[in-house]
XYZ file of C-alpha atoms in Angstrom:
393
model
C 42.895 56.181 8.306
C 41.607 59.510 6.878
C 44.236 61.602 5.109
C 43.741 65.322 5.667
C 44.931 68.399 3.763
C 44.727 71.590 5.831
C 44.548 74.782 3.739
C 45.407 77.612 6.096
C 47.313 75.480 8.652
C 48.847 78.360 10.513
C 45.538 80.129 11.317
C 43.281 79.485 14.284
C 41.127 76.876 12.464
C 44.265 75.142 11.211
C 45.678 74.983 14.703
C 42.439 73.593 16.136
C 42.268 71.015 13.357
C 45.792 69.867 14.085
C 44.966 69.594 17.744
C 41.944 67.327 17.083
C 43.893 65.270 14.542
C 46.809 64.665 16.923
C 44.333 63.395 19.581
C 43.382 60.548 17.193
C 46.592 59.364 15.429
C 44.884 56.054 14.693
C 42.137 57.790 12.655
C 43.685 60.855 10.931
C 46.891 61.889 9.330
C 47.843 65.294 7.918
C 49.314 64.609 4.473
C 49.273 68.190 3.159
C 49.194 71.695 4.519
C 49.336 75.238 3.246
C 50.200 78.676 4.669
C 50.554 82.223 3.441
C 53.830 83.502 4.839
C 54.679 82.130 8.321
C 57.658 80.131 7.155
C 59.070 79.312 10.598
C 55.734 77.977 11.729
C 55.348 75.986 8.537
C 58.758 74.392 9.045
C 57.873 73.528 12.629
C 54.531 71.969 11.549
C 56.089 70.042 8.672
C 58.823 68.695 10.969
C 56.221 67.497 13.455
C 53.579 66.175 11.020
C 55.795 65.024 8.131
C 53.253 65.747 5.417
C 53.694 64.666 1.804
C 53.015 68.207 0.548
C 53.384 71.754 1.777
C 52.219 74.803 -0.229
C 53.199 78.436 0.284
C 51.602 81.441 -1.343
C 54.835 83.165 -2.438
C 57.874 81.811 -4.306
C 60.413 83.242 -1.877
C 58.557 81.697 1.077
C 58.403 78.401 -0.700
C 62.197 78.465 -1.334
C 62.883 79.208 2.295
C 60.737 76.327 3.462
C 62.117 73.962 0.821
C 65.640 74.723 2.007
C 64.839 74.383 5.712
C 63.057 71.047 5.234
C 65.831 69.654 3.110
C 68.352 70.551 5.820
C 66.233 68.520 8.251
C 66.204 65.596 5.981
C 62.484 65.743 5.215
C 61.218 64.624 1.774
C 58.138 66.804 1.797
C 57.322 68.298 -1.623
C 57.083 72.069 -1.345
C 54.674 73.762 -3.775
C 53.889 77.422 -4.349
C 51.159 79.796 -5.480
C 47.506 79.186 -6.247
C 48.507 76.221 -8.463
C 50.176 74.602 -5.476
C 47.033 75.071 -3.344
C 44.887 73.494 -6.024
C 47.365 70.613 -6.435
C 47.202 69.554 -2.777
C 43.376 70.031 -2.732
C 42.965 67.437 -5.457
C 45.992 65.192 -4.635
C 45.021 61.500 -4.849
C 46.557 60.891 -1.385
C 44.102 63.299 0.166
C 40.705 62.160 1.452
C 39.471 65.296 3.185
C 40.293 68.960 2.728
C 40.006 71.459 5.517
C 39.317 74.741 3.665
C 40.412 77.347 6.187
C 42.079 80.006 4.066
C 40.640 83.413 4.920
C 39.218 85.427 2.003
C 38.612 85.000 -1.739
C 41.910 83.138 -2.084
C 40.249 80.053 -0.588
C 37.727 79.662 -3.469
C 39.896 78.102 -6.203
C 41.337 75.265 -4.074
C 37.879 74.598 -2.615
C 36.498 74.272 -6.124
C 39.460 71.995 -7.000
C 38.586 69.756 -4.024
C 34.962 69.607 -5.087
C 35.903 68.670 -8.648
C 38.085 65.884 -7.278
C 35.221 64.525 -5.284
C 36.820 65.147 -1.878
C 35.229 65.466 1.523
C 35.406 69.216 2.080
C 35.373 70.671 5.587
C 34.362 74.239 4.764
C 35.641 76.998 7.078
C 36.181 79.427 4.210
C 32.862 81.229 4.042
C 33.923 83.311 1.080
C 33.711 80.213 -1.137
C 29.929 80.228 -0.739
C 29.570 84.031 -0.546
C 31.411 84.606 -3.809
C 30.277 81.576 -5.830
C 27.745 79.519 -3.843
C 25.832 78.378 -6.936
C 29.010 77.320 -8.740
C 30.473 75.514 -5.729
C 27.290 73.637 -4.855
C 26.916 72.571 -8.554
C 30.466 71.178 -8.530
C 29.833 69.341 -5.263
C 26.789 67.688 -6.764
C 28.358 66.967 -10.127
C 31.399 65.216 -8.661
C 29.729 63.506 -5.672
C 31.863 65.470 -3.236
C 30.788 65.881 0.403
C 30.522 69.338 1.912
C 30.415 69.681 5.661
C 30.249 73.140 7.329
C 32.798 74.108 9.958
C 31.498 77.509 10.979
C 30.039 76.792 14.397
C 26.623 78.214 13.353
C 26.259 76.198 10.194
C 27.646 73.086 11.796
C 25.010 73.537 14.507
C 22.272 73.853 11.890
C 23.695 70.761 10.080
C 23.455 68.794 13.331
C 19.898 69.907 13.979
C 18.609 68.945 10.485
C 16.643 65.714 10.231
C 19.147 64.109 7.828
C 22.418 65.064 6.099
C 21.828 67.114 2.987
C 18.415 68.219 4.151
C 17.077 71.624 3.033
C 14.635 74.193 4.353
C 11.134 73.571 3.015
C 7.942 71.580 3.201
C 9.566 68.307 2.228
C 11.879 68.384 5.244
C 9.423 70.030 7.647
C 11.981 72.764 8.396
C 10.423 76.216 8.528
C 13.500 78.411 9.161
C 17.084 78.575 10.311
C 18.051 80.712 13.308
C 21.745 81.731 13.375
C 22.920 82.910 16.795
C 25.397 85.762 17.234
C 27.198 86.914 20.370
C 26.810 90.588 19.437
C 30.571 91.034 19.705
C 32.338 93.599 21.858
C 30.028 96.515 20.964
C 26.619 94.975 21.716
C 25.917 97.623 24.405
C 28.223 100.411 23.235
C 26.300 103.655 22.489
C 25.969 103.906 18.715
C 27.432 107.431 18.744
C 30.668 106.095 20.204
C 31.300 103.475 17.564
C 33.112 105.874 15.229
C 35.941 106.127 17.800
C 36.547 102.510 18.646
C 40.040 101.186 17.998
C 41.213 98.020 16.185
C 42.272 96.460 19.442
C 38.823 97.083 20.961
C 37.170 95.615 17.902
C 39.351 92.517 18.073
C 38.600 91.858 21.736
C 35.821 89.317 21.176
C 34.118 88.342 24.432
C 33.771 84.624 23.711
C 35.856 83.447 20.765
C 39.547 83.488 19.946
C 39.773 84.445 16.264
C 42.028 86.217 13.788
C 41.881 90.019 13.626
C 39.966 90.235 10.341
C 37.272 87.804 11.465
C 37.134 89.546 14.878
C 36.368 92.862 13.200
C 33.726 91.190 11.052
C 32.132 89.918 14.255
C 32.231 93.352 15.753
C 30.375 94.842 12.744
C 28.280 91.700 12.372
C 29.321 91.482 8.722
C 30.522 88.046 9.736
C 26.958 87.083 10.553
C 25.763 88.641 7.342
C 28.185 86.444 5.361
C 26.912 83.475 7.341
C 23.375 84.284 6.291
C 24.544 84.063 2.672
C 26.373 80.786 3.447
C 23.192 79.323 5.048
C 21.231 80.168 1.907
C 23.477 77.950 -0.184
C 24.160 75.189 2.367
C 20.502 74.605 3.269
C 18.720 75.978 0.186
C 17.069 78.510 2.454
C 15.353 81.692 1.076
C 16.506 84.939 2.798
C 13.168 85.222 4.649
C 13.768 81.773 6.180
C 17.090 82.777 7.788
C 16.943 84.829 10.952
C 19.687 86.108 13.227
C 19.340 86.082 17.035
C 21.700 87.788 19.461
C 22.807 85.306 22.129
C 25.580 86.837 24.188
C 26.522 83.639 26.019
C 27.459 81.758 22.790
C 26.192 78.496 24.292
C 23.519 77.822 21.673
C 25.375 77.892 18.336
C 22.286 77.913 16.121
C 18.761 76.444 15.882
C 16.389 74.948 13.361
C 12.656 75.636 13.610
C 10.199 73.029 12.316
C 6.706 73.504 10.947
C 5.196 71.817 13.981
C 6.620 74.502 16.293
C 9.607 72.470 17.493
C 12.924 74.241 17.718
C 16.099 72.147 17.916
C 19.257 73.790 19.231
C 22.878 72.643 19.260
C 24.707 73.702 22.396
C 28.275 73.454 23.607
C 31.254 75.277 24.998
C 32.427 77.919 22.472
C 35.381 76.072 21.008
C 35.957 75.503 17.259
C 37.342 72.041 17.963
C 33.765 70.827 18.473
C 32.518 71.464 14.899
C 35.899 70.399 13.500
C 35.728 67.068 15.314
C 32.083 66.657 14.289
C 32.914 67.104 10.633
C 36.096 65.042 10.678
C 34.421 61.997 12.193
C 30.837 62.456 10.882
C 28.595 60.490 11.361
C 30.534 59.225 14.368
C 31.563 61.249 17.410
C 35.048 61.660 18.808
C 36.748 63.466 21.653
C 37.626 67.010 20.665
C 39.524 67.976 23.799
C 36.776 70.476 24.684
C 35.636 71.167 28.211
C 32.087 69.949 28.800
C 29.222 72.455 29.014
C 27.982 73.160 32.556
C 24.532 74.696 32.108
C 24.020 75.211 35.846
C 27.209 77.255 35.986
C 26.038 79.323 32.954
C 22.794 80.019 34.790
C 20.923 82.206 32.347
C 20.746 82.190 28.528
C 19.417 85.354 26.922
C 18.307 86.314 23.439
C 17.786 89.640 21.594
C 16.829 90.775 18.159
C 19.735 92.372 16.254
C 19.837 96.162 16.109
C 20.271 97.061 12.429
C 21.166 100.635 13.299
C 24.077 99.418 15.452
C 24.964 96.688 12.952
C 24.119 98.075 9.471
C 26.526 95.637 7.835
C 24.088 92.831 8.597
C 21.449 94.665 6.601
C 23.844 95.068 3.683
C 24.403 91.333 3.594
C 20.672 90.585 3.389
C 20.440 93.194 0.643
C 23.254 91.573 -1.362
C 21.726 88.088 -0.911
C 18.385 89.309 -2.231
C 20.062 91.030 -5.186
C 21.895 87.817 -6.053
C 24.420 87.292 -8.772
C 27.733 88.929 -8.070
C 26.359 91.260 -5.348
C 27.621 89.045 -2.486
C 31.042 88.930 -4.117
C 31.082 92.736 -4.333
C 30.007 92.950 -0.656
C 32.749 90.577 0.457
C 35.540 92.219 -1.536
C 34.650 95.750 -0.396
C 34.471 94.511 3.226
C 37.929 92.914 3.010
C 39.419 96.202 1.759
C 37.566 98.287 4.298
C 38.470 96.052 7.280
C 42.162 96.026 6.198
C 42.040 99.857 6.093
C 40.484 99.959 9.545
C 43.131 97.602 11.026
C 45.822 99.771 9.405
C 44.329 102.915 10.954
C 43.254 104.506 7.653
C 39.532 104.590 8.333
C 37.268 104.595 11.375
C 35.121 101.700 12.470
C 31.880 103.151 11.050
C 33.768 103.825 7.832
C 33.715 100.081 7.162
C 29.942 100.137 6.585
C 30.078 103.392 4.628
C 32.760 102.001 2.303
C 30.966 98.779 1.636
C 27.578 100.451 1.087
C 29.031 102.983 -1.379
C 30.887 100.216 -3.267
C 27.661 98.206 -3.572
C 25.991 101.250 -5.048
C 28.796 101.969 -7.520
C 29.621 98.463 -8.842
C 26.862 96.915 -10.957
C 26.136 93.264 -10.260
C 25.415 90.575 -12.835
C 24.764 86.835 -13.019
C 27.495 84.819 -11.245
C 27.538 82.182 -13.981
C 31.282 81.526 -14.158
C 34.359 81.963 -12.050
C 35.824 84.628 -14.309
C 32.752 86.819 -13.811
C 32.903 86.384 -10.036
C 36.593 87.338 -9.881
C 36.070 90.280 -12.221
C 33.375 91.539 -9.808
C 35.761 90.918 -6.926
C 38.524 92.975 -8.612
C 36.189 95.793 -9.560
C 34.828 95.978 -6.047
C 38.308 96.141 -4.544
C 39.369 98.925 -6.859
C 36.189 100.846 -6.192
C 36.468 100.386 -2.429
C 40.027 101.733 -2.493
C 38.822 104.734 -4.498
C 36.066 105.334 -1.946
C 38.538 105.071 0.954
C 40.985 107.402 -0.821
C 38.231 109.995 -1.193
C 37.184 109.646 2.442
C 40.719 110.031 3.680
C 41.564 113.004 1.420
């Protein structure tokens, strides 16, 4: 029996994880979960799963959940704040931690899980974008296991010759190819992008995701962050990570070997597949996913990304090559800009402009400790808000 903690249980990854877990009650049990603010949903999940721990971001939300669970006769311990998240991430009853909190808030509990030697199922890309060097060092120092959940990185993981293998001569791996659908604006005239709406940006053609991640997919910043992730997960230099537009989202990513072989992982676009892969690795279990019918798909196509249409992808490569806190600055500015776009305060193309100007204004330095990383994150957010205020004035 594998005891699971789900950080971000009310999001799409959390829901998919619970779905897979409940299909295998003889193998997995949810013993802890966290959420930001959806108290009714948390109460419903806790009543159904009966975890040992629940953590809420805010004190008032925690009180509401604590009262509701007590009224139902449940003895679940309700924790709160970042300390509560870290407590369940390192709890002795927990074997595996699904790190699915969106944004920089997911970094501290992920580090806590690494320091406790847990099996980490990493869906929070910001942990590697902000502090990849720090996280990977903690994983190694405490003999933790890190398995990627993003469909692209999970696909690369499956195509590597052995677990923990890296790009380079020793492995025979020449490069990693991350596939991208191209999002909803792959064929939209570039001059029309300034006028697209949040609802249009969130209408992803293949995947069902939260609004922030959907916007990141539309700008391809999501793919840029995945490039940074791949650098840390597979020790791959920027020049050994390429992005390929693949609109059908059947091939989730590929690995190219020095002999010319290219291995691809394929499947129906459903996040339950990489979740089930990581939960049961190295075994395979049913994920509840419909099987891939290649004959019905017919044709698979591939394109090079258009950096004029998707300039955020270029910014991510730039930040990766700059190193240090540059990726943290990129990520923080993007979070602020996307929130402003979803709120109607800036246009779609203003996301790139805001992030680019923030990267120019905020100096980057070595990301040698968590305090430095979060200081860069705060500075980038303040600068991005200043840039947005000037643009909206």
